[in-house]
Amino acid sequence: MSLKKHPSADNTYETERLILRPMSCEDSDFVFELYNRPKFIQHIGNRNVNSIEDAENYILNRFAPQIERLGFGNYLLVTKEGNEKVGAVGIFEREGLDIVDIGYSLLEEFEGKGYAFEAAQKVKSIGMDDFGLLKISAIISKDNVSSQKLIEKLGLRFKNFVTLPGETEELNYYETE
């Protein structure tokens, strides 16, 4: 018996400057580039996406199943002006966390323009307003101060430190109030 796809799985959303659409296999080249940036590896971790094929498998095995089951997940950020792929934002189920986790990453050349906050604010609203999530969490490396500020601006508050299963790094853990 095959699982029915969640009715919201294909939803595309808009903010003032961005289009957020579910990550798909056609984005494997972008995922490969983003996930191999030094800043991504430093702050988020090495996801072992070492080829376009690895990126495609990551999308098919990690992103697609969650969005089809829950209706929300990882979204590609595309600028309305210029149609440029600038980053990703999503709400994720994570092993070791009881509450879904908001996460985002941008190509460095698009940082500092407010895109991450704009997209994260939209995804937080999608999760809480459209899907009725009562709480959203965030995990951030201790040295990623700009991300900590963004999460606090979103209304999440620092609670404690966590270490996820299979990881060694202690992370800052935030939650909506």
PDB file of C-alpha atoms in Angstrom:
ATOM      1  CA  MET A   1       0.000   0.000   0.000  1.00  0.00           C
ATOM      2  CA  SER A   2       1.496   3.348  -0.982  1.00  0.00           C
ATOM      3  CA  LEU A   3       1.255   6.365   1.277  1.00  0.00           C
ATOM      4  CA  LYS A   4      -0.947   9.174   0.105  1.00  0.00           C
ATOM      5  CA  LYS A   5       0.907  12.369  -0.602  1.00  0.00           C
ATOM      6  CA  HIS A   6       0.017  15.185   1.793  1.00  0.00           C
ATOM      7  CA  PRO A   7      -2.289  17.692   0.026  1.00  0.00           C
ATOM      8  CA  SER A   8       0.082  20.580   0.872  1.00  0.00           C
ATOM      9  CA  ALA A   9       3.241  18.842  -0.370  1.00  0.00           C
ATOM     10  CA  ASP A  10       3.453  20.885  -3.586  1.00  0.00           C
ATOM     11  CA  ASN A  11       2.572  24.265  -2.075  1.00  0.00           C
ATOM     12  CA  THR A  12       4.660  27.229  -3.146  1.00  0.00           C
ATOM     13  CA  TYR A  13       4.749  30.314  -0.925  1.00  0.00           C
ATOM     14  CA  GLU A  14       5.743  33.927  -1.469  1.00  0.00           C
ATOM     15  CA  THR A  15       7.235  36.678   0.625  1.00  0.00           C
ATOM     16  CA  GLU A  16       7.878  40.240  -0.448  1.00  0.00           C
ATOM     17  CA  ARG A  17      11.062  39.319  -2.353  1.00  0.00           C
ATOM     18  CA  LEU A  18      11.175  35.519  -2.443  1.00  0.00           C
ATOM     19  CA  ILE A  19       9.423  32.461  -3.783  1.00  0.00           C
ATOM     20  CA  LEU A  20       9.635  29.403  -1.518  1.00  0.00           C
ATOM     21  CA  ARG A  21       9.002  26.115  -3.265  1.00  0.00           C
ATOM     22  CA  PRO A  22       9.554  22.551  -2.089  1.00  0.00           C
ATOM     23  CA  MET A  23      13.065  21.292  -2.866  1.00  0.00           C
ATOM     24  CA  SER A  24      13.015  18.852  -5.790  1.00  0.00           C
ATOM     25  CA  CYS A  25      15.506  16.760  -7.782  1.00  0.00           C
ATOM     26  CA  GLU A  26      15.934  19.591 -10.275  1.00  0.00           C
ATOM     27  CA  ASP A  27      17.666  21.468  -7.431  1.00  0.00           C
ATOM     28  CA  SER A  28      20.377  18.835  -6.920  1.00  0.00           C
ATOM     29  CA  ASP A  29      23.095  21.048  -8.456  1.00  0.00           C
ATOM     30  CA  PHE A  30      22.150  23.855  -6.053  1.00  0.00           C
ATOM     31  CA  VAL A  31      22.072  21.519  -3.020  1.00  0.00           C
ATOM     32  CA  PHE A  32      25.481  20.150  -4.034  1.00  0.00           C
ATOM     33  CA  GLU A  33      26.905  23.692  -4.194  1.00  0.00           C
ATOM     34  CA  LEU A  34      25.269  24.947  -0.978  1.00  0.00           C
ATOM     35  CA  TYR A  35      26.089  21.870   1.113  1.00  0.00           C
ATOM     36  CA  ASN A  36      29.763  22.010   0.137  1.00  0.00           C
ATOM     37  CA  ARG A  37      30.307  25.655   1.025  1.00  0.00           C
ATOM     38  CA  PRO A  38      32.822  26.022   3.897  1.00  0.00           C
ATOM     39  CA  LYS A  39      30.329  28.046   5.982  1.00  0.00           C
ATOM     40  CA  PHE A  40      27.620  25.393   5.582  1.00  0.00           C
ATOM     41  CA  ILE A  41      30.013  22.643   6.684  1.00  0.00           C
ATOM     42  CA  GLN A  42      31.272  24.783   9.584  1.00  0.00           C
ATOM     43  CA  HIS A  43      27.855  25.784  10.965  1.00  0.00           C
ATOM     44  CA  ILE A  44      25.531  22.989   9.853  1.00  0.00           C
ATOM     45  CA  GLY A  45      27.820  20.051   9.222  1.00  0.00           C
ATOM     46  CA  ASN A  46      29.128  17.832   6.477  1.00  0.00           C
ATOM     47  CA  ARG A  47      26.156  16.002   4.981  1.00  0.00           C
ATOM     48  CA  ASN A  48      28.418  13.894   2.707  1.00  0.00           C
ATOM     49  CA  VAL A  49      26.881  15.343  -0.437  1.00  0.00           C
ATOM     50  CA  ASN A  50      29.958  14.723  -2.580  1.00  0.00           C
ATOM     51  CA  SER A  51      28.351  14.659  -6.029  1.00  0.00           C
ATOM     52  CA  ILE A  52      25.237  15.797  -7.877  1.00  0.00           C
ATOM     53  CA  GLU A  53      23.964  12.223  -7.519  1.00  0.00           C
ATOM     54  CA  ASP A  54      24.468  12.386  -3.720  1.00  0.00           C
ATOM     55  CA  ALA A  55      22.505  15.654  -3.704  1.00  0.00           C
ATOM     56  CA  GLU A  56      19.671  14.066  -5.682  1.00  0.00           C
ATOM     57  CA  ASN A  57      19.578  11.103  -3.274  1.00  0.00           C
ATOM     58  CA  TYR A  58      19.589  13.480  -0.290  1.00  0.00           C
ATOM     59  CA  ILE A  59      16.561  15.286  -1.725  1.00  0.00           C
ATOM     60  CA  LEU A  60      14.745  12.012  -2.530  1.00  0.00           C
ATOM     61  CA  ASN A  61      15.554  10.272   0.769  1.00  0.00           C
ATOM     62  CA  ARG A  62      15.551  13.136   3.296  1.00  0.00           C
ATOM     63  CA  PHE A  63      13.448  16.034   2.002  1.00  0.00           C
ATOM     64  CA  ALA A  64      10.749  14.427  -0.168  1.00  0.00           C
ATOM     65  CA  PRO A  65       9.453  11.830   2.343  1.00  0.00           C
ATOM     66  CA  GLN A  66       8.898  14.402   5.108  1.00  0.00           C
ATOM     67  CA  ILE A  67       7.140  16.926   2.884  1.00  0.00           C
ATOM     68  CA  GLU A  68       4.921  14.206   1.386  1.00  0.00           C
ATOM     69  CA  ARG A  69       4.019  12.879   4.849  1.00  0.00           C
ATOM     70  CA  LEU A  70       3.633  16.152   6.784  1.00  0.00           C
ATOM     71  CA  GLY A  71       3.031  18.753   4.042  1.00  0.00           C
ATOM     72  CA  PHE A  72       5.984  20.931   5.057  1.00  0.00           C
ATOM     73  CA  GLY A  73       9.737  20.533   4.902  1.00  0.00           C
ATOM     74  CA  ASN A  74      12.633  22.098   3.037  1.00  0.00           C
ATOM     75  CA  TYR A  75      12.042  24.948   0.598  1.00  0.00           C
ATOM     76  CA  LEU A  76      14.285  26.419  -2.045  1.00  0.00           C
ATOM     77  CA  LEU A  77      14.525  30.221  -1.905  1.00  0.00           C
ATOM     78  CA  VAL A  78      14.338  31.928  -5.278  1.00  0.00           C
ATOM     79  CA  THR A  79      14.424  35.695  -5.727  1.00  0.00           C
ATOM     80  CA  LYS A  80      11.411  37.196  -7.480  1.00  0.00           C
ATOM     81  CA  GLU A  81      13.724  39.706  -9.110  1.00  0.00           C
ATOM     82  CA  GLY A  82      16.334  37.843 -11.141  1.00  0.00           C
ATOM     83  CA  ASN A  83      15.015  34.327 -10.425  1.00  0.00           C
ATOM     84  CA  GLU A  84      18.204  33.403  -8.520  1.00  0.00           C
ATOM     85  CA  LYS A  85      18.467  30.408  -6.206  1.00  0.00           C
ATOM     86  CA  VAL A  86      19.843  31.947  -3.002  1.00  0.00           C
ATOM     87  CA  GLY A  87      19.330  29.387  -0.241  1.00  0.00           C
ATOM     88  CA  ALA A  88      17.007  27.033   1.580  1.00  0.00           C
ATOM     89  CA  VAL A  89      14.745  27.204   4.608  1.00  0.00           C
ATOM     90  CA  GLY A  90      12.670  24.526   6.230  1.00  0.00           C
ATOM     91  CA  ILE A  91      11.069  22.889   9.206  1.00  0.00           C
ATOM     92  CA  PHE A  92      12.536  19.479   9.912  1.00  0.00           C
ATOM     93  CA  GLU A  93      11.904  16.453  12.075  1.00  0.00           C
ATOM     94  CA  ARG A  94      15.247  15.662  13.716  1.00  0.00           C
ATOM     95  CA  GLU A  95      16.341  12.626  15.629  1.00  0.00           C
ATOM     96  CA  GLY A  96      16.998  13.682  19.204  1.00  0.00           C
ATOM     97  CA  LEU A  97      14.525  16.582  19.170  1.00  0.00           C
ATOM     98  CA  ASP A  98      10.896  16.288  20.256  1.00  0.00           C
ATOM     99  CA  ILE A  99       9.862  19.490  18.499  1.00  0.00           C
ATOM    100  CA  VAL A 100      10.330  20.218  14.783  1.00  0.00           C
ATOM    101  CA  ASP A 101      13.338  22.373  14.041  1.00  0.00           C
ATOM    102  CA  ILE A 102      13.584  25.428  11.779  1.00  0.00           C
ATOM    103  CA  GLY A 103      16.731  25.697   9.714  1.00  0.00           C
ATOM    104  CA  TYR A 104      18.076  27.844   6.894  1.00  0.00           C
ATOM    105  CA  SER A 105      21.195  28.410   4.862  1.00  0.00           C
ATOM    106  CA  LEU A 106      22.146  30.884   2.172  1.00  0.00           C
ATOM    107  CA  LEU A 107      24.953  31.152  -0.318  1.00  0.00           C
ATOM    108  CA  GLU A 108      27.363  33.669   1.231  1.00  0.00           C
ATOM    109  CA  GLU A 109      26.930  36.137  -1.627  1.00  0.00           C
ATOM    110  CA  PHE A 110      23.273  36.572  -0.622  1.00  0.00           C
ATOM    111  CA  GLU A 111      23.812  36.982   3.129  1.00  0.00           C
ATOM    112  CA  GLY A 112      23.194  40.310   4.835  1.00  0.00           C
ATOM    113  CA  LYS A 113      20.175  41.211   2.673  1.00  0.00           C
ATOM    114  CA  GLY A 114      17.486  39.965   5.089  1.00  0.00           C
ATOM    115  CA  TYR A 115      16.516  36.965   2.932  1.00  0.00           C
ATOM    116  CA  ALA A 116      17.074  34.400   5.711  1.00  0.00           C
ATOM    117  CA  PHE A 117      14.870  36.289   8.178  1.00  0.00           C
ATOM    118  CA  GLU A 118      12.172  36.944   5.562  1.00  0.00           C
ATOM    119  CA  ALA A 119      12.075  33.260   4.599  1.00  0.00           C
ATOM    120  CA  ALA A 120      12.332  31.931   8.161  1.00  0.00           C
ATOM    121  CA  GLN A 121       9.497  34.213   9.289  1.00  0.00           C
ATOM    122  CA  LYS A 122       7.323  32.838   6.463  1.00  0.00           C
ATOM    123  CA  VAL A 123       8.162  29.211   7.240  1.00  0.00           C
ATOM    124  CA  LYS A 124       7.513  29.736  10.954  1.00  0.00           C
ATOM    125  CA  SER A 125       4.088  31.160  10.036  1.00  0.00           C
ATOM    126  CA  ILE A 126       3.406  28.244   7.647  1.00  0.00           C
ATOM    127  CA  GLY A 127       4.237  25.762  10.407  1.00  0.00           C
ATOM    128  CA  MET A 128       2.304  27.441  13.191  1.00  0.00           C
ATOM    129  CA  ASP A 129      -0.605  29.092  11.347  1.00  0.00           C
ATOM    130  CA  ASP A 130      -1.202  26.679   8.443  1.00  0.00           C
ATOM    131  CA  PHE A 131      -0.206  23.396  10.112  1.00  0.00           C
ATOM    132  CA  GLY A 132      -1.054  24.176  13.733  1.00  0.00           C
ATOM    133  CA  LEU A 133       2.381  23.460  15.186  1.00  0.00           C
ATOM    134  CA  LEU A 134       2.377  24.597  18.809  1.00  0.00           C
ATOM    135  CA  LYS A 135       6.143  24.999  19.074  1.00  0.00           C
ATOM    136  CA  ILE A 136       9.152  25.234  16.801  1.00  0.00           C
ATOM    137  CA  SER A 137      12.728  24.736  17.917  1.00  0.00           C
ATOM    138  CA  ALA A 138      16.108  25.696  16.487  1.00  0.00           C
ATOM    139  CA  ILE A 139      19.582  24.301  17.037  1.00  0.00           C
ATOM    140  CA  ILE A 140      22.566  26.523  16.299  1.00  0.00           C
ATOM    141  CA  SER A 141      26.288  26.087  16.714  1.00  0.00           C
ATOM    142  CA  LYS A 142      27.682  28.178  19.562  1.00  0.00           C
ATOM    143  CA  ASP A 143      29.926  30.239  17.264  1.00  0.00           C
ATOM    144  CA  ASN A 144      27.161  31.144  14.775  1.00  0.00           C
ATOM    145  CA  VAL A 145      26.214  34.466  16.375  1.00  0.00           C
ATOM    146  CA  SER A 146      24.384  35.918  13.342  1.00  0.00           C
ATOM    147  CA  SER A 147      22.092  32.889  13.236  1.00  0.00           C
ATOM    148  CA  GLN A 148      21.450  33.120  16.976  1.00  0.00           C
ATOM    149  CA  LYS A 149      20.383  36.759  16.531  1.00  0.00           C
ATOM    150  CA  LEU A 150      18.064  35.835  13.640  1.00  0.00           C
ATOM    151  CA  ILE A 151      16.398  33.076  15.685  1.00  0.00           C
ATOM    152  CA  GLU A 152      15.879  35.426  18.633  1.00  0.00           C
ATOM    153  CA  LYS A 153      14.417  38.051  16.259  1.00  0.00           C
ATOM    154  CA  LEU A 154      11.983  35.313  15.111  1.00  0.00           C
ATOM    155  CA  GLY A 155      10.766  34.987  18.697  1.00  0.00           C
ATOM    156  CA  LEU A 156      12.566  31.811  19.756  1.00  0.00           C
ATOM    157  CA  ARG A 157      14.358  31.841  23.113  1.00  0.00           C
ATOM    158  CA  PHE A 158      17.486  30.043  24.242  1.00  0.00           C
ATOM    159  CA  LYS A 159      16.599  27.106  26.533  1.00  0.00           C
ATOM    160  CA  ASN A 160      19.710  24.932  26.977  1.00  0.00           C
ATOM    161  CA  PHE A 161      22.468  23.034  25.203  1.00  0.00           C
ATOM    162  CA  VAL A 162      21.848  19.786  23.298  1.00  0.00           C
ATOM    163  CA  THR A 163      23.944  17.174  21.543  1.00  0.00           C
ATOM    164  CA  LEU A 164      22.110  15.270  18.813  1.00  0.00           C
ATOM    165  CA  PRO A 165      22.402  11.463  18.520  1.00  0.00           C
ATOM    166  CA  GLY A 166      25.608  10.455  16.742  1.00  0.00           C
ATOM    167  CA  GLU A 167      27.088  13.954  17.081  1.00  0.00           C
ATOM    168  CA  THR A 168      29.736  15.332  19.409  1.00  0.00           C
ATOM    169  CA  GLU A 169      29.141  19.083  19.123  1.00  0.00           C
ATOM    170  CA  GLU A 170      27.053  20.706  21.829  1.00  0.00           C
ATOM    171  CA  LEU A 171      24.547  23.087  20.217  1.00  0.00           C
ATOM    172  CA  ASN A 172      22.456  26.000  21.457  1.00  0.00           C
ATOM    173  CA  TYR A 173      18.799  24.945  21.642  1.00  0.00           C
ATOM    174  CA  TYR A 174      15.989  27.488  21.148  1.00  0.00           C
ATOM    175  CA  GLU A 175      12.200  27.196  21.292  1.00  0.00           C
ATOM    176  CA  THR A 176       9.187  29.367  20.572  1.00  0.00           C
ATOM    177  CA  GLU A 177       7.560  30.528  23.808  1.00  0.00           C
TER     178      GLU A 177
END
